[in-house]
mmCIF file of C-alpha atoms in Angstrom:
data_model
loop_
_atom_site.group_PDB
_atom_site.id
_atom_site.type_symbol
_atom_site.label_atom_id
_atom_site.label_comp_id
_atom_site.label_asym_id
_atom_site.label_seq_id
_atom_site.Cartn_x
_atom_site.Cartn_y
_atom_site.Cartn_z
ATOM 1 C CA UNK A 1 20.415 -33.369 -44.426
ATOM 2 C CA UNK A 2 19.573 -35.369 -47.294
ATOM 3 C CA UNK A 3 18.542 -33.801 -50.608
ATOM 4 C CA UNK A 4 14.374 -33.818 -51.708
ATOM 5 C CA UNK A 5 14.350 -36.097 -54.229
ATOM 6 C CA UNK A 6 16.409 -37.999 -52.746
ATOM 7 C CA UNK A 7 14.420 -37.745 -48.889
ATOM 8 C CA UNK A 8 10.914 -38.331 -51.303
ATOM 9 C CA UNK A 9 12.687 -41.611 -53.068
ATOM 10 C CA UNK A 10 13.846 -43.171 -49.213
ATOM 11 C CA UNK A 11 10.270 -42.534 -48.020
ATOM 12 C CA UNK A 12 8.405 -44.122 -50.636
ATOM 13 C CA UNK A 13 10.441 -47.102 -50.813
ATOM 14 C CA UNK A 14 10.368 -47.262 -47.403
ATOM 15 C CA UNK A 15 6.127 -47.136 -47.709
ATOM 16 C CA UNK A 16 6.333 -49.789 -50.015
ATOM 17 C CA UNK A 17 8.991 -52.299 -48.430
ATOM 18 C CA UNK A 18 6.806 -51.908 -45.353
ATOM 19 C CA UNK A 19 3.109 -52.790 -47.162
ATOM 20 C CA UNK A 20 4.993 -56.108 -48.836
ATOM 21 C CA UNK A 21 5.562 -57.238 -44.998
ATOM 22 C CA UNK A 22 2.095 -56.502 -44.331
ATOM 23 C CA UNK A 23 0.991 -58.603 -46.950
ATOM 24 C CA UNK A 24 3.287 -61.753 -46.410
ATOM 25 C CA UNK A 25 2.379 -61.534 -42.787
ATOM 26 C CA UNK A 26 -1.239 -61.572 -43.203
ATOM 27 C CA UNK A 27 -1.708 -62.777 -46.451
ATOM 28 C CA UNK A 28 -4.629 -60.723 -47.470
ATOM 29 C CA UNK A 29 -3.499 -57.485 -47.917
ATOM 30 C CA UNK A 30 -6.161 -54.914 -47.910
ATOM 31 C CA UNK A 31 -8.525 -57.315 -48.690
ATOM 32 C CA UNK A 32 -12.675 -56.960 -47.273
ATOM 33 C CA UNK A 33 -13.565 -59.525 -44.315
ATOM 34 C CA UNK A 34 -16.431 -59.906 -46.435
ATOM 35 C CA UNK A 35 -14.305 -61.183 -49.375
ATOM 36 C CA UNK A 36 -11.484 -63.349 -47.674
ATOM 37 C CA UNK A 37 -13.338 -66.925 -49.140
ATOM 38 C CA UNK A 38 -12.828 -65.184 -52.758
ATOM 39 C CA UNK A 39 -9.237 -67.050 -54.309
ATOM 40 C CA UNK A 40 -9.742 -65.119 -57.350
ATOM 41 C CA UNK A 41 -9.706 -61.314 -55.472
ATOM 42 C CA UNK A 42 -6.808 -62.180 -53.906
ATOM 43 C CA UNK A 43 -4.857 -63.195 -56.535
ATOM 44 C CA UNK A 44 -5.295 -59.707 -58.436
ATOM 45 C CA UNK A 45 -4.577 -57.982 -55.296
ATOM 46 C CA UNK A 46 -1.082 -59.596 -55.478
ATOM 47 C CA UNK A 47 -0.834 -59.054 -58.499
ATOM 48 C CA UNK A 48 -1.881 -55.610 -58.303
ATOM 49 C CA UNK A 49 0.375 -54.848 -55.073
ATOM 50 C CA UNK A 50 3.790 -56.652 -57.616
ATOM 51 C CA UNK A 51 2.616 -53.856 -59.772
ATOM 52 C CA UNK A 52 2.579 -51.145 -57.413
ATOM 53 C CA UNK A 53 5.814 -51.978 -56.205
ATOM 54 C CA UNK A 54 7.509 -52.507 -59.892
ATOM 55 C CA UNK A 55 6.487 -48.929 -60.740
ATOM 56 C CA UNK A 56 7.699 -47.638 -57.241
ATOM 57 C CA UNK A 57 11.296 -48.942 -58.456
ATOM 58 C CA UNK A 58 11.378 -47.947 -61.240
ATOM 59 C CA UNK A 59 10.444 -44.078 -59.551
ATOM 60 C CA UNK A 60 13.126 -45.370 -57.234
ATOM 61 C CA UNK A 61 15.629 -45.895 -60.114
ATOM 62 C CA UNK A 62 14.996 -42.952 -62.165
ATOM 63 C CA UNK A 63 14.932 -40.494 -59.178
ATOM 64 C CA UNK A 64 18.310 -41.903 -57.761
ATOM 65 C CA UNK A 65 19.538 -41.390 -61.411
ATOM 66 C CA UNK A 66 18.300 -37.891 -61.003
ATOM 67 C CA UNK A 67 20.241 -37.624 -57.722
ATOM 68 C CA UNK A 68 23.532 -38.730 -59.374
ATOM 69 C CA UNK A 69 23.112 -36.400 -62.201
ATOM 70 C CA UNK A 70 22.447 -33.850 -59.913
ATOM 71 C CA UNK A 71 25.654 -34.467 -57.821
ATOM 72 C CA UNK A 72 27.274 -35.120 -60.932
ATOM 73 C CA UNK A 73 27.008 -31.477 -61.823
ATOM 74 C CA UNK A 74 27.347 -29.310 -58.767
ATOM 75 C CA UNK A 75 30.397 -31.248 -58.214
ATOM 76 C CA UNK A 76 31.890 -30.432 -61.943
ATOM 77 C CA UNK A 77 30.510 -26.984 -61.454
ATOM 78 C CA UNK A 78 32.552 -27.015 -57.773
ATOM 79 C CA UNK A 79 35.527 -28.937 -59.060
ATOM 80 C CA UNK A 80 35.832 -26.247 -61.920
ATOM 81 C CA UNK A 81 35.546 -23.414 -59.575
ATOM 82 C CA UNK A 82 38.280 -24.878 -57.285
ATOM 83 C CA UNK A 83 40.585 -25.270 -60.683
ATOM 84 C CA UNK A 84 39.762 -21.505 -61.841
ATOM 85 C CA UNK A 85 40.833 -20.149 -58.638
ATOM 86 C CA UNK A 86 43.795 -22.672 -58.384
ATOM 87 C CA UNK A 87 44.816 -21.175 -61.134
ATOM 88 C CA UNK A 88 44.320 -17.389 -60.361
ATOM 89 C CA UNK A 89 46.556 -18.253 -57.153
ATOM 90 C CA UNK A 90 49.445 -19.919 -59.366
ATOM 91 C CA UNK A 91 49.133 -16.886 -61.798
ATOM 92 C CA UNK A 92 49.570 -14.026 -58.841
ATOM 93 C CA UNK A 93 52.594 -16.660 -57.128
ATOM 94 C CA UNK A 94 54.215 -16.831 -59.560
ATOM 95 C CA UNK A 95 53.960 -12.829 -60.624
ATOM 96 C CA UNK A 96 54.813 -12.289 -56.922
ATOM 97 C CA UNK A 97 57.683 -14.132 -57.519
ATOM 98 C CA UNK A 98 58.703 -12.353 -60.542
ATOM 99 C CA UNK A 99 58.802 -9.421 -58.711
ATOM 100 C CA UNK A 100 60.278 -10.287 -55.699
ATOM 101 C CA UNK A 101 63.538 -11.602 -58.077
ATOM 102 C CA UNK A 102 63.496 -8.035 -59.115
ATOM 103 C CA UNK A 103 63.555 -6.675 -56.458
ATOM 104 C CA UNK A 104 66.477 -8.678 -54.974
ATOM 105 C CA UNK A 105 68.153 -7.545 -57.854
ATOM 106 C CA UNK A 106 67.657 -4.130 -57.417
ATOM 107 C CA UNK A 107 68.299 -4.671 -53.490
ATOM 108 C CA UNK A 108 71.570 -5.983 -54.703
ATOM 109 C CA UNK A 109 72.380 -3.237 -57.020
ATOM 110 C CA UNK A 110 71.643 -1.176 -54.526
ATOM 111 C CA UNK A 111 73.870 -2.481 -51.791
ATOM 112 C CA UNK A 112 76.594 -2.425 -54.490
ATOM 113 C CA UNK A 113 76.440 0.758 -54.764
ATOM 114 C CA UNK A 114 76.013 1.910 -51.533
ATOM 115 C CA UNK A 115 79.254 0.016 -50.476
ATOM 116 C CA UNK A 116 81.250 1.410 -53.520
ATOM 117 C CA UNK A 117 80.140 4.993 -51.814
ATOM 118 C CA UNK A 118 80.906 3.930 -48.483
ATOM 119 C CA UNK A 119 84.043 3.304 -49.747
ATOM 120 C CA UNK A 120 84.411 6.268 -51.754
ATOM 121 C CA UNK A 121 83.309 7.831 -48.650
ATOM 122 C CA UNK A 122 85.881 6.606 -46.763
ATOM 123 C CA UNK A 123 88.484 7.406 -48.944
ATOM 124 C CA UNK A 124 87.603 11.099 -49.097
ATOM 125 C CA UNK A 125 86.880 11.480 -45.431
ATOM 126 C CA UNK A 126 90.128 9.950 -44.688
ATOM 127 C CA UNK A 127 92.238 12.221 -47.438
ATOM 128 C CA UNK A 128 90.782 15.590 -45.933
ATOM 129 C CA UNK A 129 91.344 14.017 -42.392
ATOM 130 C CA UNK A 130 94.946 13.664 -44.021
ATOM 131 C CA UNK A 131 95.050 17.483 -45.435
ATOM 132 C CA UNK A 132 93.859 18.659 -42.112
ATOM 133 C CA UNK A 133 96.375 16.670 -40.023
ATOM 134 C CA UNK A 134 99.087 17.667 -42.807
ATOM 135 C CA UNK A 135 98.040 21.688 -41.622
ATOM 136 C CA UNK A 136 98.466 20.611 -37.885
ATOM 137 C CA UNK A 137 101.567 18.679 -38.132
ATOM 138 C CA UNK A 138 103.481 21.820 -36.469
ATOM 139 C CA UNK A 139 100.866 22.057 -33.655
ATOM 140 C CA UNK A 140 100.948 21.323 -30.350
ATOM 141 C CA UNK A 141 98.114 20.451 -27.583
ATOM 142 C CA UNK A 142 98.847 21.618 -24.204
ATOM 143 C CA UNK A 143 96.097 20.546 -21.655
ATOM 144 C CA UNK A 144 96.578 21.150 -17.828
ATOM 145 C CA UNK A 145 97.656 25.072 -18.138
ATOM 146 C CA UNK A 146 95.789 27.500 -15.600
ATOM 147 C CA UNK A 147 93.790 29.713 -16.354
ATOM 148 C CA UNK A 148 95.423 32.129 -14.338
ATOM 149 C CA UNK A 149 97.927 32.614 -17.235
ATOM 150 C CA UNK A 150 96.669 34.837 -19.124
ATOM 151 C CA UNK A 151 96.775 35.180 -23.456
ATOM 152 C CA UNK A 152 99.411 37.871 -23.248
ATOM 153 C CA UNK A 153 101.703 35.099 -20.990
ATOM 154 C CA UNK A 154 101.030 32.253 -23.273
ATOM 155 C CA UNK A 155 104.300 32.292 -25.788
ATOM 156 C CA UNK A 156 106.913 32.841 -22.394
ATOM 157 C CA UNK A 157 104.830 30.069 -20.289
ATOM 158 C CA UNK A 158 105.363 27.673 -23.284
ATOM 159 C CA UNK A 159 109.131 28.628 -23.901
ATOM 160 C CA UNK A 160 110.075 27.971 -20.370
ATOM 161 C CA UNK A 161 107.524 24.390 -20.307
ATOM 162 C CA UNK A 162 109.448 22.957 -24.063
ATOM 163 C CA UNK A 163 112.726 24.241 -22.872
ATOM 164 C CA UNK A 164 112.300 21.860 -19.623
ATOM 165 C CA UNK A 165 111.046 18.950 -21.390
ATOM 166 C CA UNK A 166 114.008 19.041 -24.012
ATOM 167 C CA UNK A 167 116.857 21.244 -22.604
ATOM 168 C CA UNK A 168 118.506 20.713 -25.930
ATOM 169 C CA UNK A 169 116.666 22.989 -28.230
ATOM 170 C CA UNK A 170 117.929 26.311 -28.894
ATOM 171 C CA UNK A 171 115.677 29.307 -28.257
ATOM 172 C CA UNK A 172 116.184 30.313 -32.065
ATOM 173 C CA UNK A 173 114.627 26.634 -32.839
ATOM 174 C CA UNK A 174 111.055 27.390 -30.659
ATOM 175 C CA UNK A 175 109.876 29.908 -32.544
ATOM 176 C CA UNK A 176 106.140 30.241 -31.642
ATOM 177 C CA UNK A 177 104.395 31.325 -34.960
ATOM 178 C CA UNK A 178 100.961 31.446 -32.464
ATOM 179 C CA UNK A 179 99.272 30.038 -29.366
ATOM 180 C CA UNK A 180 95.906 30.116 -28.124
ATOM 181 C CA UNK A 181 93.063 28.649 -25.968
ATOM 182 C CA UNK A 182 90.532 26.541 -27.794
ATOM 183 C CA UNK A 183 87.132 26.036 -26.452
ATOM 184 C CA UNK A 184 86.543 23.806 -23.891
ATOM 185 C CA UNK A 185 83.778 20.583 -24.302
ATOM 186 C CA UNK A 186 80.978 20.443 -22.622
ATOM 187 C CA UNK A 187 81.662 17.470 -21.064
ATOM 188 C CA UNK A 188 84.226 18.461 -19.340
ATOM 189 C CA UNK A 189 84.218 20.166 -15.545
ATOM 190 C CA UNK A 190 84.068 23.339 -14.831
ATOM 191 C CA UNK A 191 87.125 23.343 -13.183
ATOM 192 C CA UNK A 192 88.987 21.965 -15.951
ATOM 193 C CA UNK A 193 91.436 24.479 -17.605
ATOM 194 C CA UNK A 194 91.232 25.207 -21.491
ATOM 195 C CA UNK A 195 93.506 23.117 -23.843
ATOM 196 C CA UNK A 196 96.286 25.358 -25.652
ATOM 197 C CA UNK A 197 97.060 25.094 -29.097
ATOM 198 C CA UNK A 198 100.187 26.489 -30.116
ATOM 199 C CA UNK A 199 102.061 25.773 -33.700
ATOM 200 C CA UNK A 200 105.684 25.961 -33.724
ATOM 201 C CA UNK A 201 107.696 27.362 -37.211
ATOM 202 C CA UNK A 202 110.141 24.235 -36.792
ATOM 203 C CA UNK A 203 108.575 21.041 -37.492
ATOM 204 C CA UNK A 204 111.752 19.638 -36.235
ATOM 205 C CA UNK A 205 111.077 21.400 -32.935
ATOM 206 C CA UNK A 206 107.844 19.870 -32.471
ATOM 207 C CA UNK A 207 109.087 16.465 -32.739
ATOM 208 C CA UNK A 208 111.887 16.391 -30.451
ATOM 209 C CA UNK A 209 109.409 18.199 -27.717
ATOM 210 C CA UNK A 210 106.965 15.542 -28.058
ATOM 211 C CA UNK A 211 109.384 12.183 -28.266
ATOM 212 C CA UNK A 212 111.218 13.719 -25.392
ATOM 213 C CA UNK A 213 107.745 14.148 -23.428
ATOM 214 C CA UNK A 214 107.116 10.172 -24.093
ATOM 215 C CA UNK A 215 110.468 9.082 -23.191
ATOM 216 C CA UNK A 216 110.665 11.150 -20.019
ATOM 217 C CA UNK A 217 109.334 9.046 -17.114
ATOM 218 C CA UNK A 218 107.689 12.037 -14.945
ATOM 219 C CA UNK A 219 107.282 15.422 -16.501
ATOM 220 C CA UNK A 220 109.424 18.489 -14.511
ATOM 221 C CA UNK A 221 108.093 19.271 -10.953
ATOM 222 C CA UNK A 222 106.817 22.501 -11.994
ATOM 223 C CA UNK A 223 105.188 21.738 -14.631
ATOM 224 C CA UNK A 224 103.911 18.280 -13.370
ATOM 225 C CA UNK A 225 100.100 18.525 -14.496
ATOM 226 C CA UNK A 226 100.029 19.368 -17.735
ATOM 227 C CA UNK A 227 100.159 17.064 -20.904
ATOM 228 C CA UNK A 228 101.324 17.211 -24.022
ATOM 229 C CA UNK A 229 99.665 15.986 -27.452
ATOM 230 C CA UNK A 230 99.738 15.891 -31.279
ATOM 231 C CA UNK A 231 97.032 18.231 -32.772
ATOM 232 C CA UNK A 232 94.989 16.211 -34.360
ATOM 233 C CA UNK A 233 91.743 16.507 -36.738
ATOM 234 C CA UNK A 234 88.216 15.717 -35.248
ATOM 235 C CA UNK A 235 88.110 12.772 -37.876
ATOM 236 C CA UNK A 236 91.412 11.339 -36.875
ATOM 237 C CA UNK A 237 90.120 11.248 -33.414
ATOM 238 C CA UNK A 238 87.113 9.875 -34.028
ATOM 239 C CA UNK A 239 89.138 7.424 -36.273
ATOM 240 C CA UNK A 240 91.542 6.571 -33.143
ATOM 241 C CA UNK A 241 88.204 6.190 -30.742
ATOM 242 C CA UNK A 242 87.197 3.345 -33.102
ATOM 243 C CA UNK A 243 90.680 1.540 -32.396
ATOM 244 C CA UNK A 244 90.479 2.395 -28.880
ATOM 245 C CA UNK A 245 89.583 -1.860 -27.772
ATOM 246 C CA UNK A 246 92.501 -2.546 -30.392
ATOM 247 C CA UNK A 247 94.972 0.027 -28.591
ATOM 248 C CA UNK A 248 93.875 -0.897 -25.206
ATOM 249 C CA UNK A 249 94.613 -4.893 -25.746
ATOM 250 C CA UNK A 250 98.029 -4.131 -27.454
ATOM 251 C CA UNK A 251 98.980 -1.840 -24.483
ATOM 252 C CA UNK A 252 98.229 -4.875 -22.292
ATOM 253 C CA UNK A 253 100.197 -7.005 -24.318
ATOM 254 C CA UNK A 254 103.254 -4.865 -24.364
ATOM 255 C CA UNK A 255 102.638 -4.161 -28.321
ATOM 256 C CA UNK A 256 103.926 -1.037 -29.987
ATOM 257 C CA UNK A 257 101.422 1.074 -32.655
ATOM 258 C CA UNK A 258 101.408 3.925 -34.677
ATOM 259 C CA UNK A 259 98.865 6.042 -35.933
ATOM 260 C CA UNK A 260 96.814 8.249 -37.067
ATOM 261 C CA UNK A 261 94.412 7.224 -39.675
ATOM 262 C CA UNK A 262 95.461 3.416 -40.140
ATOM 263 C CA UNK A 263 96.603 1.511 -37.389
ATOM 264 C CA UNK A 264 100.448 0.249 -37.703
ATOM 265 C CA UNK A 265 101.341 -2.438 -35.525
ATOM 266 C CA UNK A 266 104.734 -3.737 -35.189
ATOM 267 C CA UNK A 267 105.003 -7.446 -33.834
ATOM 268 C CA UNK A 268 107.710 -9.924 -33.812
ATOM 269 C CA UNK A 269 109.815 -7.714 -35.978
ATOM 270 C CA UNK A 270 106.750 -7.461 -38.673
ATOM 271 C CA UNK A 271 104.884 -4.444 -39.667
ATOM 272 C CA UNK A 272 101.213 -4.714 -40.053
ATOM 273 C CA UNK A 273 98.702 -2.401 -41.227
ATOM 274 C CA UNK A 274 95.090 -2.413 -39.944
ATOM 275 C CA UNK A 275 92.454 0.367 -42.050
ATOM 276 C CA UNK A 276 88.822 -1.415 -40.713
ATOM 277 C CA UNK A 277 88.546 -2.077 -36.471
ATOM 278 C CA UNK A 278 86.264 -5.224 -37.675
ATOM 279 C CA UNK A 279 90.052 -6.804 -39.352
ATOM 280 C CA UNK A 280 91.462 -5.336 -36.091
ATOM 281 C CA UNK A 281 89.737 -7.471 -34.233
ATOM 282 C CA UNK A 282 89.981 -10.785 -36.248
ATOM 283 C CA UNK A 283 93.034 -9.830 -36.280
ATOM 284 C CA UNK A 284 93.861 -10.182 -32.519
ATOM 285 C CA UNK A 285 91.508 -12.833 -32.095
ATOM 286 C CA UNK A 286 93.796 -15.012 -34.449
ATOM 287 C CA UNK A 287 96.452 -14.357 -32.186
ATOM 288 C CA UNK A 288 94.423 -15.049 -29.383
ATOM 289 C CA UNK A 289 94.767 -11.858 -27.315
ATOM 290 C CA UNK A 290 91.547 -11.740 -25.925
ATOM 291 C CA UNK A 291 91.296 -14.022 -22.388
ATOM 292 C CA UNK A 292 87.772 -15.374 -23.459
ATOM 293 C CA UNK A 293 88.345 -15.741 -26.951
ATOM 294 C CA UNK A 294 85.730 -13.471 -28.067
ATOM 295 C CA UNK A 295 86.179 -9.883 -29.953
ATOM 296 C CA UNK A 296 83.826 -7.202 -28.764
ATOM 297 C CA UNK A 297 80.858 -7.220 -31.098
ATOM 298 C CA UNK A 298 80.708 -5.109 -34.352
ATOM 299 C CA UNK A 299 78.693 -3.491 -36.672
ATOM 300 C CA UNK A 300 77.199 -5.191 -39.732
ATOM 301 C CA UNK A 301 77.384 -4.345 -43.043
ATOM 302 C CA UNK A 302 74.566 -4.635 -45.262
ATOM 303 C CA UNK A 303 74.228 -7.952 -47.368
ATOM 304 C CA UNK A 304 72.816 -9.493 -50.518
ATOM 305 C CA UNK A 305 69.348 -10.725 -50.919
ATOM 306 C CA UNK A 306 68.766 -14.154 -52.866
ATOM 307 C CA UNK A 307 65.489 -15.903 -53.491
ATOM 308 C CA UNK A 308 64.290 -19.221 -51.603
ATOM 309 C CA UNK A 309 62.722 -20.483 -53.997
ATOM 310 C CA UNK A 310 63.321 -21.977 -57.413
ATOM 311 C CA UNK A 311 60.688 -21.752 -60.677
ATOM 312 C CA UNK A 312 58.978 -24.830 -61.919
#
């Protein structure tokens, strides 16, 4: 829709372009019937009508200078408006910006720190896991003894089972300092008898018992269900859980280990020591172990933030 003075300036030069026609087509203008003989009147009516229309231009001319001041200044007045906010928008970017780059530096301070305490974390967990395997290193786990023998028949059952399993030992050498039932988990069946725990006063003792129970291809016939193991702390196990894809692929491969809290692998006459699963893994991938070629997935560690973008 077209502005007033600008709608006002079309229709009055379209009223006037339209009563010039009229005139050149008739030639008389608005002149009387009565009065169409008179040269004289109809001169001054042309006259009058050039008139008419030089004033109507000049309207024309001044009100179409009106309309361009008028544009002029609503769009100044818009084109001013548009720059103030432009600029309000750079001003809040760019402190957006500012604070986003601090706080990717503090996210990166922050995941410093929290891996330096994972670390230290790590380290402590696995030096009391140490201590409290260095306080078991005399015990024993025996899993698979009935229930039917009772606590009082606990130390002679357990003479009689480590004298069978290494014949060898003197009875002087398995002294039983104690032995006892530990509670059972709740995953387990009813039916399931309670481990045994039992620590002997010979450390010695203890070792022979259990490298003769891994050497020995069957355990005695009387004593065929039950299983012997190193008492180990919850961490350790947990520890040895985490390894457990490692372990199982080095079984397959006919690779020895050792344990408990880092992972010792011996291969082509080399020692290797493995502390984090994720190295395990890369590990045995580099010497392609796994059939498809891919190591069971891992957890992520957190990671640095950095800005995408760059300041003008």
């Amino acid at each position: 829709m077209a502005p007033p003075k600008f709608q006002r300036a079309s229709d009055f030069f379209r009223q006037g372009k339209g009563g010039k026609q009229r005139l050149e087509q008739d030639g008389s203008g608005s002149r009387s019937p009565t009065h169409t003989s008179d040269a004289g009147s109809d001169t001054d009516m042309r006259q009058a009508t050039a008139d008419d229309l030089s004033v109507s231009e000049k309207r024309l001319a001044a009100m179409l200078q009106d309309l361009r001041t008028s544009m002029k200044t609503d769009f100044q007045a818009a084109v001013s408006d548009m720059r103030k906010d432009i600029h309000e928008v750079g001003t809040r970017v760019n402190a957006l910006e500012e604070k986003t780059d601090e706080l990717c530096h503090m996210n990166d301070t922050i995941v410093e720190k929290i891996q330096r305490m994972d670390a230290d974390n790590k380290r402590l967990m696995e030096k009391l896991a140490d201590l409290e395997d260095r306080s078991r290193r005399n015990n024993i786990r025996v899993c698979g003894v009935p229930e039917t023998v009772t606590q009082e028949e606990l130390p002679a059952y357990l003479l009689r089972l480590f004298q069978a399993i290494q014949p060898n030992l003197e009875v002087a050498d398995l002294r039983l300092d104690r032995a006892h039932r530990v509670p059972k988990p709740q995953n387990l069946a009813q039916e399931v008898p309670r481990d045994i725990v039992t620590r002997l006063h010979y450390y010695s003792a203890k070792e022979a018992i259990l490298t003769a129970q891994r050497k020995a291809s069957a355990m005695p016939p009387t004593h065929e269900n039950i299983s012997l193991f190193a008492d180990l702390s919850p961490t350790t196990m947990a520890r040895r859980r985490e390894f457990i894809n490692i372990t199982k692929c080095l079984r397959n491969n006919k690779i020895g280990w050792g344990f408990p809290t880092k992972l010792l692998i011996w291969r082509n006459g080399s020692l290797i020591k493995i502390e984090d699963p994720a190295l395990g893994m890369d590990k045995l991938k580099t010497w392609g172990l796994f059939p498809d070629g891919k190591a069971p997935h891992t957890q992520t560690s957190l990671k640095k933030v950095t800005a995408d973008w760059s300041k003008a």
